[in-house]
XYZ file of C-alpha atoms in Angstrom:
622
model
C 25.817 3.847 7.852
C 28.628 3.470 5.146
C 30.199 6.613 3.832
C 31.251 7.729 0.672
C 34.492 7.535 -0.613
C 36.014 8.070 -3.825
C 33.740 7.616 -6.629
C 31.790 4.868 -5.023
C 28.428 4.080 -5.641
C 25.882 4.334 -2.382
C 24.376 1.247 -1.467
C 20.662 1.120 -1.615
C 18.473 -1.817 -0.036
C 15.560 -2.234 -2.294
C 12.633 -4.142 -0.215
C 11.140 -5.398 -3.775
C 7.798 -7.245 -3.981
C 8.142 -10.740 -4.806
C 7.179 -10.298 -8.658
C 8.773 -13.911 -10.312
C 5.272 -15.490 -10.336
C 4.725 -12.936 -13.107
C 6.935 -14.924 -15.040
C 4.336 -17.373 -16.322
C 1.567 -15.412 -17.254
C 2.185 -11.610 -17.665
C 6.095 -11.656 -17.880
C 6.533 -7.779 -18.571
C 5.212 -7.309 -15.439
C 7.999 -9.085 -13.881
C 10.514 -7.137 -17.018
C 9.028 -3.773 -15.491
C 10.695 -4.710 -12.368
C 13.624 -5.968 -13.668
C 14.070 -2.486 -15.304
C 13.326 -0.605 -11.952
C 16.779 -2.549 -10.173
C 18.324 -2.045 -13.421
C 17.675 2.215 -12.699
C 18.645 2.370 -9.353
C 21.793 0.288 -10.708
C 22.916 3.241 -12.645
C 23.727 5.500 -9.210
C 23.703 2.553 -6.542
C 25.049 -0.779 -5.714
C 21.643 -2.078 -5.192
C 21.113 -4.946 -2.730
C 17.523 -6.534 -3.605
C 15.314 -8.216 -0.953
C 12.323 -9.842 -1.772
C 11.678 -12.236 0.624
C 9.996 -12.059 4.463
C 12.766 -10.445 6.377
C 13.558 -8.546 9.682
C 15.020 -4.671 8.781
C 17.527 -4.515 11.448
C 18.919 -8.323 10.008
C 19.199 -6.780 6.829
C 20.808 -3.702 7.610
C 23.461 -4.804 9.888
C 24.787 -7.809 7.108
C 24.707 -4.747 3.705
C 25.280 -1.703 6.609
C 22.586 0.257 3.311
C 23.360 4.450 2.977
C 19.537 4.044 2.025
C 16.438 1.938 2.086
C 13.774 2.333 -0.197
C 10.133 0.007 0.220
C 8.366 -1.151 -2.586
C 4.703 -0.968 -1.401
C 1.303 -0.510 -2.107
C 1.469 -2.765 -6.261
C -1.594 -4.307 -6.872
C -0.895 -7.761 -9.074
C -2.590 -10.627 -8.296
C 0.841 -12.265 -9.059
C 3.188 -10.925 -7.012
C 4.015 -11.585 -3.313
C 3.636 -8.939 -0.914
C 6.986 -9.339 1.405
C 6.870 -8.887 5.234
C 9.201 -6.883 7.035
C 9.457 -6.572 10.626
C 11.348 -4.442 13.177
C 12.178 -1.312 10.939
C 12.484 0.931 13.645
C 15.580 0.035 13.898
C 18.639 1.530 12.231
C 17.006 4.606 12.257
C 20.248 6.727 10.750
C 19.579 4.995 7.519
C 16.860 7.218 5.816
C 13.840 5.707 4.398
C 12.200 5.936 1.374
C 8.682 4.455 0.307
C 7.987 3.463 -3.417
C 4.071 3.692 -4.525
C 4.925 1.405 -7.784
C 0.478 1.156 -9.060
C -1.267 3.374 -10.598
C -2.649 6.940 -8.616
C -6.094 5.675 -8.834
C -5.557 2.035 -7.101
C -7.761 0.436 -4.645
C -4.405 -0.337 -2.420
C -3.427 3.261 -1.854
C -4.600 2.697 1.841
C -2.427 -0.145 2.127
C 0.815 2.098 0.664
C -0.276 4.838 3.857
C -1.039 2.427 6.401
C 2.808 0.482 5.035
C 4.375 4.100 5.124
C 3.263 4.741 8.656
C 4.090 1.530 10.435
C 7.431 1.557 8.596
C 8.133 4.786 9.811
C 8.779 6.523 6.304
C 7.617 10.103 5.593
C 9.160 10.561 2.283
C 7.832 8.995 -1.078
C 8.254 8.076 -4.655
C 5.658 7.581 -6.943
C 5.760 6.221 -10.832
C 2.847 8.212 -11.344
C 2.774 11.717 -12.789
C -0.866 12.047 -11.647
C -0.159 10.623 -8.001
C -0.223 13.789 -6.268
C -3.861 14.707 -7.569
C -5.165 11.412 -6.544
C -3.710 11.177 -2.942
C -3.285 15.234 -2.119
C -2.568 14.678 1.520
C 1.336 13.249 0.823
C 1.731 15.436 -2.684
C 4.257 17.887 -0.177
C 6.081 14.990 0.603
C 6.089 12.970 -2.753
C 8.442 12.945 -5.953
C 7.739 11.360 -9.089
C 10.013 8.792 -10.450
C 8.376 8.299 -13.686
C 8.123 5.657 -15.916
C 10.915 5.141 -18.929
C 12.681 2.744 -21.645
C 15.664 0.127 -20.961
C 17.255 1.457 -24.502
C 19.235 -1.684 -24.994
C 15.515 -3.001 -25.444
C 13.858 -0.110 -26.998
C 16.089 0.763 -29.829
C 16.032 1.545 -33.463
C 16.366 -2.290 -35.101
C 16.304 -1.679 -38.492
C 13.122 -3.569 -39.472
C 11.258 -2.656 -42.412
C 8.329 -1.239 -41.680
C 5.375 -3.672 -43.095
C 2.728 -2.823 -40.657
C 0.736 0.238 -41.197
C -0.683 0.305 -37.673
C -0.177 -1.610 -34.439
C -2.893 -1.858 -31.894
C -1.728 -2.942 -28.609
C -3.032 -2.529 -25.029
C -5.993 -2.661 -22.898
C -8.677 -1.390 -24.118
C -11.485 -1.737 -21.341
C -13.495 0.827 -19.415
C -10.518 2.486 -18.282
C -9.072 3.563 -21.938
C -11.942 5.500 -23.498
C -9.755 7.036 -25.527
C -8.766 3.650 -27.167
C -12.211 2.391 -27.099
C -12.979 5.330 -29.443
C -10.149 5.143 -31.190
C -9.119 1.652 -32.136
C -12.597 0.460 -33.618
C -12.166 3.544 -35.814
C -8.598 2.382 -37.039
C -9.397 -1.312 -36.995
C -12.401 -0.344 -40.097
C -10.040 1.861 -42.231
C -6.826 0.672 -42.141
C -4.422 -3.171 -41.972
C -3.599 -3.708 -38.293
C -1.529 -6.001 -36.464
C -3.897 -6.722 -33.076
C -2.507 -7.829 -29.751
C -4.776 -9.903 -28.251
C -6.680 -8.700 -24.805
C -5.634 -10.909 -21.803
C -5.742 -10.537 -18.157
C -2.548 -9.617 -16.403
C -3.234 -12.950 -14.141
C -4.084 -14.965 -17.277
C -1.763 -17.951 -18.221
C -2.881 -16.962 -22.043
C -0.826 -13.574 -20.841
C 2.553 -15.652 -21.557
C 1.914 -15.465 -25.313
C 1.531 -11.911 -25.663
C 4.136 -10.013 -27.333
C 6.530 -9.148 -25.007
C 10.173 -7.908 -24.740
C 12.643 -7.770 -27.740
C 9.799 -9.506 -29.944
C 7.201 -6.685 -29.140
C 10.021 -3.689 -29.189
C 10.939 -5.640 -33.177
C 7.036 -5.583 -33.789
C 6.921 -1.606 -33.148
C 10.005 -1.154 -34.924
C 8.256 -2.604 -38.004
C 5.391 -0.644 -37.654
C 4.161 2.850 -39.066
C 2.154 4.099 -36.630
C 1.003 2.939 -33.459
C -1.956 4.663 -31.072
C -1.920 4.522 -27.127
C -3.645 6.865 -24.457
C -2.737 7.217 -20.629
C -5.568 6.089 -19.173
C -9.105 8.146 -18.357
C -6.425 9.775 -15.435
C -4.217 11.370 -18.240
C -1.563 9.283 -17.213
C 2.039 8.905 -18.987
C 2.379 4.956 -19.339
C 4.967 3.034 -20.332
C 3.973 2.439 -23.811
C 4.276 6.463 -24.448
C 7.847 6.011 -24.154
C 8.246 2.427 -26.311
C 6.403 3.373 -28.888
C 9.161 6.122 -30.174
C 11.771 4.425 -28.505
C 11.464 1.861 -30.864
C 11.297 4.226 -33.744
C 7.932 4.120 -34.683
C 5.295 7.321 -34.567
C 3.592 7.888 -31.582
C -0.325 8.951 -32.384
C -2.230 9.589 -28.975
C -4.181 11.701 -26.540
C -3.246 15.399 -25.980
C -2.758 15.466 -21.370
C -0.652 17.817 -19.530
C 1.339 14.811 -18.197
C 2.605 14.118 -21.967
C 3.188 17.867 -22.606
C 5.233 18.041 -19.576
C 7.254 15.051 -20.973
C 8.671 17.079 -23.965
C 5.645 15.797 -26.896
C 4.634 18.437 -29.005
C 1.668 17.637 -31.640
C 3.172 17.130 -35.360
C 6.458 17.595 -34.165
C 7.584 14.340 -32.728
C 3.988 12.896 -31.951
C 0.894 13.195 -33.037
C -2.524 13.900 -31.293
C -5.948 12.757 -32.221
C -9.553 12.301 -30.877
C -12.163 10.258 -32.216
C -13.161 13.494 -34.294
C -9.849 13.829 -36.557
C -7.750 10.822 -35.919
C -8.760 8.880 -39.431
C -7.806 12.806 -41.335
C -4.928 12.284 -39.458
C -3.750 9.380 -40.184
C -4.647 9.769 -43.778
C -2.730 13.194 -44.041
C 0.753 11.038 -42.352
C 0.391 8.008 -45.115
C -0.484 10.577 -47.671
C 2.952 12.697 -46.809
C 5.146 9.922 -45.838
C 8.237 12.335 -45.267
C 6.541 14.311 -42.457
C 5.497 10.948 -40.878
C 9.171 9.934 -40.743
C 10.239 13.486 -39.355
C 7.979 13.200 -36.560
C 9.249 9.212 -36.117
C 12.388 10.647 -35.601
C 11.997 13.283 -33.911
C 10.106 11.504 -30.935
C 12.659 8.694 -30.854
C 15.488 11.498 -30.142
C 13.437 13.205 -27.518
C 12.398 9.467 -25.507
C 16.651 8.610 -25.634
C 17.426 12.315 -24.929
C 14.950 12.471 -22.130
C 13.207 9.034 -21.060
C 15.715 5.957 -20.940
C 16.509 4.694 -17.527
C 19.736 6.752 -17.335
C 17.660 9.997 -16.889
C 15.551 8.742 -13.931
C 18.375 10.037 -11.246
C 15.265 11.191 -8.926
C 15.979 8.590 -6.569
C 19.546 9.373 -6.501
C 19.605 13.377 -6.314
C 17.597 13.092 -3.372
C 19.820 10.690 -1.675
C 22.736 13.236 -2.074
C 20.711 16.666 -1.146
C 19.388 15.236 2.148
C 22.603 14.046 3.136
C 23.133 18.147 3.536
C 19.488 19.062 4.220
C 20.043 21.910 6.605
C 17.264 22.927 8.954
C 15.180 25.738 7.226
C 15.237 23.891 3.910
C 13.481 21.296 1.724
C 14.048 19.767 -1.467
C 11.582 20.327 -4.134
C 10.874 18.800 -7.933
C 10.294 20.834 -10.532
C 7.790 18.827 -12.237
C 6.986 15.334 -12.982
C 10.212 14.894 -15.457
C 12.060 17.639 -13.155
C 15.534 17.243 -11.573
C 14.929 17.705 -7.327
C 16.878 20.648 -5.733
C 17.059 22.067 -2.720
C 15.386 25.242 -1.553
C 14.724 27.064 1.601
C 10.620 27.562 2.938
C 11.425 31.048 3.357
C 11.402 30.786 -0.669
C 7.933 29.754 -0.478
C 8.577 27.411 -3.606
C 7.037 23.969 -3.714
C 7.278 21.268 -6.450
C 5.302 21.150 -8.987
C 2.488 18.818 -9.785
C 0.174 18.347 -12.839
C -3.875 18.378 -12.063
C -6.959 18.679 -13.493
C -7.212 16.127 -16.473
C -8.131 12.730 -14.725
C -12.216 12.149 -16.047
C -13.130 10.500 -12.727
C -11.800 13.324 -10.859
C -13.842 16.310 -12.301
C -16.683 13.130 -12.021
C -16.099 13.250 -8.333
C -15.881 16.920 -7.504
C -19.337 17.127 -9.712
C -21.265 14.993 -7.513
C -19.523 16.612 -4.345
C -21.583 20.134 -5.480
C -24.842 17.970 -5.881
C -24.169 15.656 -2.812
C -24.015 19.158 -0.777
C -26.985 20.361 -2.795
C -29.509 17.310 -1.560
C -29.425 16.304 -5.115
C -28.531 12.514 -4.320
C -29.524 11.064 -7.547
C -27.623 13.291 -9.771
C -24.538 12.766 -7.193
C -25.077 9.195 -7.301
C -24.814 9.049 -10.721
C -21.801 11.349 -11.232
C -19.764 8.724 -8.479
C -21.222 5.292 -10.249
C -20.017 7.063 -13.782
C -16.611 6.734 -12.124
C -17.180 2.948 -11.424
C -17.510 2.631 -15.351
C -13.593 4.038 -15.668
C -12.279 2.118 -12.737
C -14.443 -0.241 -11.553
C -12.835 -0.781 -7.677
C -11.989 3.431 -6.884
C -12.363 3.678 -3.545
C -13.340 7.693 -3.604
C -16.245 6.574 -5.479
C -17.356 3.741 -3.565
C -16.794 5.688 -0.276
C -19.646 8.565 -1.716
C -21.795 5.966 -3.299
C -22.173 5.071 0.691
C -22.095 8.754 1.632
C -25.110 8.866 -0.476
C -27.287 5.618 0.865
C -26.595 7.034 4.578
C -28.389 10.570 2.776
C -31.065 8.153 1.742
C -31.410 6.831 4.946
C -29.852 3.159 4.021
C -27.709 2.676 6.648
C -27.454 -0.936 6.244
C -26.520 -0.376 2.639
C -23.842 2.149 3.711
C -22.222 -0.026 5.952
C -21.916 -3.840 4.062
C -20.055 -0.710 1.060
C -18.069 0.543 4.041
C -16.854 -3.035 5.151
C -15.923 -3.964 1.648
C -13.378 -0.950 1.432
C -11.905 -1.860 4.720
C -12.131 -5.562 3.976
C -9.454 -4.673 0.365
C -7.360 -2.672 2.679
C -6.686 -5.101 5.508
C -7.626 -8.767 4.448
C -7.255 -8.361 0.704
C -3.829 -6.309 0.588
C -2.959 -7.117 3.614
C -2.244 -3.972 5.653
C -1.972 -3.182 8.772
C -5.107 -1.279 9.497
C -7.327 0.730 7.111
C -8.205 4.176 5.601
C -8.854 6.319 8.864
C -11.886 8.177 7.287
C -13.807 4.552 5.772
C -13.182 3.004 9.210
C -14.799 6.445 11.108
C -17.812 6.025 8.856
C -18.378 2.046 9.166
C -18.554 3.228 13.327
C -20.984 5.860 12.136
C -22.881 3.440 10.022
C -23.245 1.374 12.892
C -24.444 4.260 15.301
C -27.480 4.658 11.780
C -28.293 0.631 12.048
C -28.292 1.606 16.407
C -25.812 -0.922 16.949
C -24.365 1.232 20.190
C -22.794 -1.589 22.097
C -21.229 -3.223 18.830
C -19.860 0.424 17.339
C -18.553 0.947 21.040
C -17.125 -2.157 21.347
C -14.926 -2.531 18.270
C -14.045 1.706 18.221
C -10.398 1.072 19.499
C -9.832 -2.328 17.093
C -7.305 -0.481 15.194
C -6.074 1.567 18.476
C -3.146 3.571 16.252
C -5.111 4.923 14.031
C -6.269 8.663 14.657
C -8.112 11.571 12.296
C -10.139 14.222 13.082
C -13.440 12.405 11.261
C -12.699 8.990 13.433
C -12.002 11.330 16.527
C -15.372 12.446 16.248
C -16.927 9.277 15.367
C -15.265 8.311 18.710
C -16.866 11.120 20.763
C -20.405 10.696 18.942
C -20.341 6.992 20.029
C -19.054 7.594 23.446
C -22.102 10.026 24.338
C -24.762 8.501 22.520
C -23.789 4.993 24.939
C -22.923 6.599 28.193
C -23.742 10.237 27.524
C -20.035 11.024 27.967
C -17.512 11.568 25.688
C -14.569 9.778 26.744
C -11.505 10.235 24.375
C -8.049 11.012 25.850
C -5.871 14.486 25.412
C -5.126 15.607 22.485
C -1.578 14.970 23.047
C -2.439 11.654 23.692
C -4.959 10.917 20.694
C -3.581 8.683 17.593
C -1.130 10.275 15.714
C -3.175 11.751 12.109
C -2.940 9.336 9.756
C -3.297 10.929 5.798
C -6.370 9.823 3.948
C -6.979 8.639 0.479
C -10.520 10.673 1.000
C -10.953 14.378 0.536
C -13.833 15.493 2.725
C -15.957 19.341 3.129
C -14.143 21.013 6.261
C -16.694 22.053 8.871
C -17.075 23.756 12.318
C -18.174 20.858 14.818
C -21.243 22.164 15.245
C -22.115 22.090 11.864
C -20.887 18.614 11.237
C -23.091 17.714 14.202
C -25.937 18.883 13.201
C -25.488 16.862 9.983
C -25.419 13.522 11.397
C -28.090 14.439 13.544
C -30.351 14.843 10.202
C -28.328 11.757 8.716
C -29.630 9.818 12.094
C -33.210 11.092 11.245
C -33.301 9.716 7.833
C -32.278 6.594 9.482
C -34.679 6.230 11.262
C -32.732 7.172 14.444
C -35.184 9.625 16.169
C -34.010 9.431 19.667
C -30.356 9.123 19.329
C -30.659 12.583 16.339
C -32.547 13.819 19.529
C -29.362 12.695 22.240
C -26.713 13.813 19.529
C -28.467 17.836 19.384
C -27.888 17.607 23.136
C -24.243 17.174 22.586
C -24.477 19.807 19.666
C -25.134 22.539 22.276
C -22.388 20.836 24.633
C -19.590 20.693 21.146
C -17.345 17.881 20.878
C -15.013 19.138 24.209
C -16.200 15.695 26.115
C -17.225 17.787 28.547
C -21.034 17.303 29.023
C -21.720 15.247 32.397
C -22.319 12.261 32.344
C -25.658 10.485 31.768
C -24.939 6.904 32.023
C -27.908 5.459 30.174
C -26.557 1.674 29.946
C -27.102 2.141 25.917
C -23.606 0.702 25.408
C -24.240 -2.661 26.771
C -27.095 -3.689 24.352
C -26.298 -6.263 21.681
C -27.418 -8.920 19.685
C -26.808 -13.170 19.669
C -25.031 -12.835 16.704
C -22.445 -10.242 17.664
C -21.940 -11.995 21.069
C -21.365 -15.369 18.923
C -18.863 -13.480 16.892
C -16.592 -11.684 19.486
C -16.925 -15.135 21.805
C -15.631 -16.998 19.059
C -12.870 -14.260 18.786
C -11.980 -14.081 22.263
C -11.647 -18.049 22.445
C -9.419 -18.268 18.940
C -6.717 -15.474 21.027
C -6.872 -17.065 24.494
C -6.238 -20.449 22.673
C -2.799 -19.000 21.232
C -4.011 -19.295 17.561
C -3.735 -15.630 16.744
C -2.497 -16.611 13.129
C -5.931 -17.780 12.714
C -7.314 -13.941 13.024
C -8.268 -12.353 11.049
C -7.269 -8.443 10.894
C -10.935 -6.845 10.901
C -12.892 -6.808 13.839
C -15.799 -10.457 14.586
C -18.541 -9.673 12.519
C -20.514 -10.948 9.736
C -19.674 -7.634 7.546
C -16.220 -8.851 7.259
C -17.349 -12.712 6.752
C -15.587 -13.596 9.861
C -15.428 -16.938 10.177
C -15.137 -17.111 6.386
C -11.588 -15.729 6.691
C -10.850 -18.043 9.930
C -11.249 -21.183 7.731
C -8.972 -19.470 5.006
C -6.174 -18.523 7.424
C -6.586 -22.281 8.458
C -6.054 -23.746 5.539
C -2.987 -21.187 4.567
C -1.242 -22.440 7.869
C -1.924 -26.155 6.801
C -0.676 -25.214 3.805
C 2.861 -23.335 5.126
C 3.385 -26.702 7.247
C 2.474 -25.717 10.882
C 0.261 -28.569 11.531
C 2.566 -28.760 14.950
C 2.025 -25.604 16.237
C -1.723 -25.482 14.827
C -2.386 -28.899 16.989
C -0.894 -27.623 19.953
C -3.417 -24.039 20.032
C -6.077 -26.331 19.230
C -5.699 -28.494 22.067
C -5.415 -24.988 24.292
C -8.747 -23.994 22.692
C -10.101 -27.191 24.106
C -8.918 -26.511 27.259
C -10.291 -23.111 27.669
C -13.388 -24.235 26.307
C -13.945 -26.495 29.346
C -12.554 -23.844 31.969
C -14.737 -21.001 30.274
C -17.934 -20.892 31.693
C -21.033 -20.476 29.252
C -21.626 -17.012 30.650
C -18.215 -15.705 29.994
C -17.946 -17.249 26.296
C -20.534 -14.981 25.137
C -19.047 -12.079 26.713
């Protein structure tokens, strides 16, 4: 690992996303990124890789003082880069970048990245990251967003337009789907138009110096953070380029230095016309407060006061043991502190809609009220269509209701974005413990027992008890190793009620009755009395070895495809129709036909062949 000396900059190794193919459709996506390097640039020599690469390569040839991972973004543009062997070089510390909103579907993905790569320390872009994903908030900082000021700057335009609506304005901005139709009736607007990020009509949005000129020119212009109470981008362009800031009152914005009629101004659908009519109608208090928030963005919010990054680079270089470093809020400079101190960093909470949505159905999911909690979790699906909390209690709630079937093909979806979709590793520990359940409610036994161990490193204390339910419902034994041998706990995206196993037993004994499951509710209250110690004797009932054609068809096609060498073929969920199997099969085909590797495609074809004729019929359905 390189040293310091002198005044020279440490060398960072950025593993960036592949974002270029932004470039024709959304290009501020692909700006965005641009700006991040640009950041880091101000305290490293940055060294960007964005291709498929192998760690230990790329740290020997730039010998990095740090590494930081880009993981976890959720464009349907950009390329997700591969990176192999980073267990190596392990002096060099590690650093994991969550660059996607706190709310994404891909969060999984980030944890299951962060734990294969070896990384236990993260930055986020997100203020609101650490009350969407509370299992890493001790070991997360915020890197928030900010303004390239040679972009965002004060050009002298004369303001013509009296409002600018720009943005979104969807299911997840109800602020600006209250607000803008309000605007658009009582006063001349200049209107972006709404495209998808992915859309080629995305190119001829306003972007870059032309939309930083178009804000300069403009009086006012309104934006929100999201239903999470986010700070986005646009809260920081918007008086950057010297034109007054009108949006929702959050704690995230409050934290950020805005101040209501000072050097922004807030408004809800109930006041925001009197508002607006007060600013025209007193034109010198409108340009105060247009002042005033363009100081505080280039005082507080360019890219040369992100140094996040940078100041933790230098304190753990002298981390001693006993101590940890800490952030004093979202904006907030990291320091160093001992535990003794009992000081943590600081976090913002409590303003995202879908999460008070959430913890409302949680009281009426524990009260047996499953519409009212089903309704509270699809109300979240109106914000953000694809949140994974949501969708994980909307199948909480069919297994309540005794649709196990239901629960399960909502179960496999969530896994299915995790691993197929993003790509990952292996999925969220807690969705892929409740598919196994799921299984054990549809009495699938020999199925659930046979795929438990398909993602073998991943451990939690809901999958290890999945695991021990499954073992003695099919053998009457529970069969798990030590605990110093189980999985290594794996965080969660998912939050769930902590209870005794006893308790928790009993409740998917009643969650088997409602399913229909009379005799394996009756088997599981056996094991209740008996806890989940794997030490009742053994019963060997021969449950485990039931199973139907079609899951024999699926894991014989499986086992052929691997014994045939074409494990690129694979797919990374386990054979079944849930995960549309052989669906994915044909697409990994056509990807490798695509990539050129017709060669080594023919040859594991002609193997297949082979072990087709040496397999027996009995063993290909085994």
């Amino acid at each position: 690992m390189n040293m310091d000396a002198g005044h020279r900059k440490p060398k960072l190794v950025f593993f960036q996303w592949d974002h270029q193919p932004n470039a024709d459709a959304a290009s501020y996506l692909l700006l965005h990124m641009q700006q991040h390097v640009k950041c880091l640039a101000t305290h490293f020599e940055v060294v960007v890789v964005n291709q498929d690469c192998d760690y230990a390569a790329i740290c020997d040839r730039h010998q990095p003082d740090l590494t930081l991972f880009e993981s976890g973004y959720r464009s349907h543009g950009s390329r997700r880069t591969i990176i192999t062997n980073t267990a190596a070089n392990a002096k060099v510390p590690k650093l994991g970048l969550h660059n996607a909103d706190p709310w994404c579907d891909r969060r999984a993905g980030f944890l299951s990245d962060m734990e294969r790569w070896g990384i236990e320390t993260y930055f986020s872009i997100s203020t609101m990251m650490p009350d969407y994903t509370p299992e890493i908030a001790a070991s997360l900082f915020i890197w928030p967003n900010f303004i390239d000021p040679e972009l965002y700057h004060d050009y002298g335009q004369h303001k013509t337009i009296p409002v600018t609506l720009t943005g979104q304005i969807y299911g997840l901005y109800p602020w600006r789907q209250q607000i803008f139709p309000l605007i658009r009736e009582r006063y001349p607007c200049l209107v972006s138009p709404q495209h998808d990020y992915a859309s080629k009509r995305s190119a001829g949005m306003l972007a870059g110096e032309a939309y930083a000129r178009a804000l300069n020119a403009s009086f006012i212009v309104p934006t929100c953070g999201t239903q999470g109470g986010e700070v986005v981008r646009k809260h920081f362009e918007i008086p950057g380029a010297k034109a007054c800031l009108l949006t929702e009152r959050t704690p995230a914005l409050e934290a950020a230095g805005f101040l209501d009629m000072e050097n922004c101004v807030f408004a809800s659908h109930h006041d925001v016309t009197d508002r607006i009519d007060h600013l025209f109608a007193h034109p010198d208090e409108m340009q105060r407060i247009t002042q005033a928030g363009h100081e505080l963005v280039h005082a507080r919010h360019t890219l040369k006061h992100r140094p996040q990054i940078h100041q933790w680079y230098m304190l753990n270089r002298d981390l001693q043991p006993g101590e940890k470093i800490i952030q004093s809020g979202p904006f907030g400079d990291l320091e160093k502190v001992t535990h003794a101190a009992g000081r943590d960093s600081i976090h913002i909470s409590g303003s995202a809609r879908d999460r008070a949505l959430l913890a409302r159905g949680d009281i009426f999911l524990k009260q047996g009220r499953l519409a009212e909690a089903r309704q509270c979790y699809a109300q979240c699906l109106d914000y953000v269509s694809y949140l994974p909390e949501a969708q994980f209690r909307l199948a909480l709630c069919a297994l309540h209701e005794g649709n196990a079937d239901q629960a399960r093909e909502s179960l496999a979806r969530l896994i299915e974005i995790t691993t197929l979709t993003y790509g990952a590793a292996d999925p969220d520990p807690v969705e892929w413990a409740y598919f196994l359940l799921s299984m054990i409610c549809t009495g699938e036994l020999g199925q659930a027992r046979r795929i438990r161990d398909f993602y073998p490193g991943l451990g939690h204390e809901e999958l290890v008890r999945a695991r021990h339910v499954l073992d003695w419902l099919a053998d009457g034994v529970s069969q798990d190793a030590q605990p110093d041998h189980l999985p290594k706990h794996r965080k969660s995206i998912h939050r769930l009620e902590s209870r005794p196993d006893g308790e928790w037993l009993a409740w998917f004994a009643t969650i088997l009755d409602r399913c229909r499951q009379p005799e394996l509710a009756a088997r599981l209250r056996d094991l209740s009395a008996a806890s989940l110690s794997g030490k009742a004797q053994s019963r060997r009932t021969g449950v485990g070895a039931a199973t139907g054609w079609r899951n024999v068809a699926y894991a014989g096609a499986d086992r052929l495809i691997a014994i045939s060498g074409l494990g690129a073929l694979r797919p990374n969920v386990p054979p079944m129709a849930e995960f549309r199997y052989f669906e994915r099969v044909a697409r990994n085909f056509g990807r490798n036909i695509f990539r050129g590797r017709l060669r080594p495609l023919g040859l594991a074809l002609s193997r297949l062949a082979t072990a087709m004729r040496e397999v027996g019929p009995a063993e290909r359905i085994r």
